[in-house]
mmCIF file of C-alpha atoms in Angstrom:
data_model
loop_
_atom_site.group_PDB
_atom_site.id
_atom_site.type_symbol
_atom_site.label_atom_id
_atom_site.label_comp_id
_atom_site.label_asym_id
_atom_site.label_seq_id
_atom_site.Cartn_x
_atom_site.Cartn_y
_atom_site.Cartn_z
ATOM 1 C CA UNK A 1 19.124 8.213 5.881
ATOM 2 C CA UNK A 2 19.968 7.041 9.517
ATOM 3 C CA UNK A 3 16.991 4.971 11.122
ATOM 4 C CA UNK A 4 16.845 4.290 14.672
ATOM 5 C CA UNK A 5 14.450 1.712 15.728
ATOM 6 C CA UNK A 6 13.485 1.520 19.146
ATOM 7 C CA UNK A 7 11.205 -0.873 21.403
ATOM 8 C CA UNK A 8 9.167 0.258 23.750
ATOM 9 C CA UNK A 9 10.109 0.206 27.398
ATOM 10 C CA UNK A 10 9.374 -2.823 30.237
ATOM 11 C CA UNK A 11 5.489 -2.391 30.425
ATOM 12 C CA UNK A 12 2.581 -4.039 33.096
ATOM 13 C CA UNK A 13 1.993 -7.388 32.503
ATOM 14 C CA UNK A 14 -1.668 -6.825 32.076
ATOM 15 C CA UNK A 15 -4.608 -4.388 31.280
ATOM 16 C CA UNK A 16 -8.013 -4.998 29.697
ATOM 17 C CA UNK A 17 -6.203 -4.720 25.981
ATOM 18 C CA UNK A 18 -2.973 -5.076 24.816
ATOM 19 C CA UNK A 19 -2.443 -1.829 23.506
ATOM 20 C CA UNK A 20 -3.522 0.144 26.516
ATOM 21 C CA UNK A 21 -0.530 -1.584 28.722
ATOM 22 C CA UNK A 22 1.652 1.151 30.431
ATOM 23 C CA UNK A 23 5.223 1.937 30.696
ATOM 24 C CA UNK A 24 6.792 0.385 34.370
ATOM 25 C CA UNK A 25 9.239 2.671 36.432
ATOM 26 C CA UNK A 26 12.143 0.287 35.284
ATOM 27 C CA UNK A 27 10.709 0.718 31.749
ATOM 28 C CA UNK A 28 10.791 4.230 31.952
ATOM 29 C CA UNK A 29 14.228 4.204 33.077
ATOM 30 C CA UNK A 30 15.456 2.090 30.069
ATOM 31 C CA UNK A 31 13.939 4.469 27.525
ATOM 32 C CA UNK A 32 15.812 7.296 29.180
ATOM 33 C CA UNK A 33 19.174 5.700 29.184
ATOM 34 C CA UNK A 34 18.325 4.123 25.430
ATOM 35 C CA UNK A 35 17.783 7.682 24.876
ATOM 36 C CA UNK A 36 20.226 9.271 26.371
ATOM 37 C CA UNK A 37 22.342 7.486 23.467
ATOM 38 C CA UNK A 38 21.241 9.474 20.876
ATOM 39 C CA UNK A 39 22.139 13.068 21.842
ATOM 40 C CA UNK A 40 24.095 15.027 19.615
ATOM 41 C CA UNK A 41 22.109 12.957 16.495
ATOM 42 C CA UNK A 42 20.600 15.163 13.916
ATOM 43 C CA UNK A 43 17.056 13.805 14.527
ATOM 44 C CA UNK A 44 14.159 15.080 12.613
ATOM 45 C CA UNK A 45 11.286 12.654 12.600
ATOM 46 C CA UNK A 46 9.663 10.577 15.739
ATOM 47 C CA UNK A 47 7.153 8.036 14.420
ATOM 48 C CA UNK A 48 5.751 5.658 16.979
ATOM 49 C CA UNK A 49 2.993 2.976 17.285
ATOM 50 C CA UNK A 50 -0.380 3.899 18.544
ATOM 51 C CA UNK A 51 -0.269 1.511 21.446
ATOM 52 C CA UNK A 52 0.147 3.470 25.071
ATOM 53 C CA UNK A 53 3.362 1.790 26.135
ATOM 54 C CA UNK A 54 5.125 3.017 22.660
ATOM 55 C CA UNK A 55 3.543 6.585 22.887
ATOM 56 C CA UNK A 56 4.746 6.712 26.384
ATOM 57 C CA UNK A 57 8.159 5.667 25.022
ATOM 58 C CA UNK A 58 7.903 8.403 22.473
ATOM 59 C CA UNK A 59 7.306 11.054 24.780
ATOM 60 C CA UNK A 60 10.222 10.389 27.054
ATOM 61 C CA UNK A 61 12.810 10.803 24.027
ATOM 62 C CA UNK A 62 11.890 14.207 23.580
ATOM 63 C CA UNK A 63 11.936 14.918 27.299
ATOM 64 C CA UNK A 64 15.383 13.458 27.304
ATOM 65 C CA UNK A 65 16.716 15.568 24.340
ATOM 66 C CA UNK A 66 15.107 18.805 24.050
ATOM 67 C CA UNK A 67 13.528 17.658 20.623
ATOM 68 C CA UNK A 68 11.019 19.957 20.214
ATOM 69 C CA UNK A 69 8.972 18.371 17.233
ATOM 70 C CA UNK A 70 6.025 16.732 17.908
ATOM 71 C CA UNK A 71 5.848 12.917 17.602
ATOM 72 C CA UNK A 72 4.285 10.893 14.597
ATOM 73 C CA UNK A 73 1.717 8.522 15.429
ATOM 74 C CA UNK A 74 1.145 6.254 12.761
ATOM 75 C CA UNK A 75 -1.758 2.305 12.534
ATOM 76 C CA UNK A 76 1.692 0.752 10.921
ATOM 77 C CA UNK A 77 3.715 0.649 13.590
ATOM 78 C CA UNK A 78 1.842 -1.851 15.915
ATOM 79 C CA UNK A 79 2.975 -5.438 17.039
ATOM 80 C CA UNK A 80 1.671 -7.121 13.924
ATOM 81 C CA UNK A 81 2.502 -5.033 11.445
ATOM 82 C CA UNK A 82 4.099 -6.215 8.308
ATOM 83 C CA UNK A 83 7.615 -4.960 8.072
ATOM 84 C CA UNK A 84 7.207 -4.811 4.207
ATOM 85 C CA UNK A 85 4.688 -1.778 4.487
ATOM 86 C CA UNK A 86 6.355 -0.527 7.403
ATOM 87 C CA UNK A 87 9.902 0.177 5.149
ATOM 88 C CA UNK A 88 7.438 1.849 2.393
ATOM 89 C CA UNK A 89 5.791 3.367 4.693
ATOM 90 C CA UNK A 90 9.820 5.081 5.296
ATOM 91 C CA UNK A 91 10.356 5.969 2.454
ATOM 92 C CA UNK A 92 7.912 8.952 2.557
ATOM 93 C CA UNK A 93 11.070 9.973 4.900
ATOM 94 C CA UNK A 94 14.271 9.043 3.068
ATOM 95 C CA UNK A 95 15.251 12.078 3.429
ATOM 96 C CA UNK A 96 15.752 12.328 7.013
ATOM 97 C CA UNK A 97 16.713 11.030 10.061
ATOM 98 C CA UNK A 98 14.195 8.618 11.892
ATOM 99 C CA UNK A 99 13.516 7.515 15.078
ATOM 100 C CA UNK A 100 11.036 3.967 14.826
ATOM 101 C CA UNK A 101 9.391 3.363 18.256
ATOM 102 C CA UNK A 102 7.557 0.510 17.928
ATOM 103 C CA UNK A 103 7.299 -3.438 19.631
ATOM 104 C CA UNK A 104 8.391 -7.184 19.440
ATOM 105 C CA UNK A 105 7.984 -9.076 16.836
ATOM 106 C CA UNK A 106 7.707 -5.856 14.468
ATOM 107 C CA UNK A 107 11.009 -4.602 15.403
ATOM 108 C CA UNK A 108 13.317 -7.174 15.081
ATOM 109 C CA UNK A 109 11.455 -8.395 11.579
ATOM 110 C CA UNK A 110 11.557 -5.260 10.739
ATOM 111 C CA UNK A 111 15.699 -5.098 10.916
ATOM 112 C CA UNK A 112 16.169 -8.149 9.471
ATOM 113 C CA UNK A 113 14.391 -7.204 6.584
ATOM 114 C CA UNK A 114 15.803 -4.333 6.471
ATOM 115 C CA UNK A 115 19.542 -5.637 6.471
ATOM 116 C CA UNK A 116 19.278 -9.274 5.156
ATOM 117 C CA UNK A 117 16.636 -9.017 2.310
ATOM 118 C CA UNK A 118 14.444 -11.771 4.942
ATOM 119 C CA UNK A 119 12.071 -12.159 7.402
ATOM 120 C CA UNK A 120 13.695 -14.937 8.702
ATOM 121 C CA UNK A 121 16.809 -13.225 10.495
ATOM 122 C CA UNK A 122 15.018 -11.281 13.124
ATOM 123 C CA UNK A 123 16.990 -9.091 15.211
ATOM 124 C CA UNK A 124 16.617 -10.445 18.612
ATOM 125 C CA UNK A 125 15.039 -6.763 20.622
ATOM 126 C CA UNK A 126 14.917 -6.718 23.994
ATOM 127 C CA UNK A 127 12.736 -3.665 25.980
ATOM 128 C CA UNK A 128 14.012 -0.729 25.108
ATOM 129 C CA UNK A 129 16.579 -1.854 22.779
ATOM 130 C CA UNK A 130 18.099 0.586 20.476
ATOM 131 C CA UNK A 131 19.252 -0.130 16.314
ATOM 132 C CA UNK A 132 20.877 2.082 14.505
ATOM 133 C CA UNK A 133 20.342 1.667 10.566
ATOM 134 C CA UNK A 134 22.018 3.213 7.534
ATOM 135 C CA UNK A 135 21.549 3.402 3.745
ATOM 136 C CA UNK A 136 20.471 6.121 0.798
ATOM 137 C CA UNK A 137 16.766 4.696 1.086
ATOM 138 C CA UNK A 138 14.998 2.449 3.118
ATOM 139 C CA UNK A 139 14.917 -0.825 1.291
ATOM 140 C CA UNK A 140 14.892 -4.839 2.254
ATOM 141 C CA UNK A 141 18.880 -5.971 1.883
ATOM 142 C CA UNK A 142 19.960 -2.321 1.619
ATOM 143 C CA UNK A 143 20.636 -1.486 5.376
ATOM 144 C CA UNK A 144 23.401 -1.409 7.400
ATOM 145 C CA UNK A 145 22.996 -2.400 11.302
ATOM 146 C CA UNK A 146 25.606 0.015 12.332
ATOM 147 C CA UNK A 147 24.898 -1.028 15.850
ATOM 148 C CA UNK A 148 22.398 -2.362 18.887
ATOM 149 C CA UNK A 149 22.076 -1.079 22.125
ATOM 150 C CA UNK A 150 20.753 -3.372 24.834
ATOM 151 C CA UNK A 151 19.632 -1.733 28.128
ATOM 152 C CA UNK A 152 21.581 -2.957 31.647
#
């Protein structure tokens, strides 16, 4: 299984919630170039947060690709999420290749679980920052961080 996890673009400061916050031109261009990165990968799954900033992040790697699957919206990708549940959650998709679009802290929890067997070695995530993961099946210690791509 190859996981890539992605966080969202550079959204607005504000809006009346924080999961209706949009996408900012600059953000927009950091997804595409993030994106542009994985061309050529044989993607099969998008899965993505419900929040508007990571949907609208979802929907420009497509664009960018020519993937023509629709994307995944799943409740256990938001900010808060427990990274535990989130890697169970993967391993309904072992079997594939993954693309994770999701936010801060989640992300970078998420990685360090998912490579160190701990919470407490976070992979620092900036906007639109891209992982790439590796292993037979997605469990805490078993990953390799093949790499990170920081926009800029």
């Amino acid at each position: 299984m190859k996981l890539w996890i992605l966080r969202h673009g550079e959204a607005q400061n504000r809006a009346r919630a924080d999961a209706e916050r949009e996408l900012t031109d600059n953000g927009r261009a950091e997804v595409l170039s993030s994106a542009a990165t994985l061309m050529g990968q044989p993607l099969r799954w998008i899965i993505a947060s419900p929040y508007v900033r990571a949907q609208q992040t979802a929907e420009l790697v497509p664009q960018a690709l020519g993937f023509s699957e629709a994307v995944v919206t799943v409740p256990w990708l938001t900010p808060d999420s427990d990274p535990r549940k989130v890697l169970d959650n993967l391993d309904l998709y072992a079997s594939d290749n993954v693309l994770v679009v999701s936010h801060q802290p989640l992300v970078g929890s998420l990685i360090g679980l998912a490579v160190h067997g701990s919470l407490q070695q976070a992979e620092p995530m900036h906007t639109a920052s891209l992982a790439e993961l590796e292993a037979d099946f997605p469990l805490a210690g078993a990953m390799e961080l093949i790499k990170v791509r920081h926009p800029g």
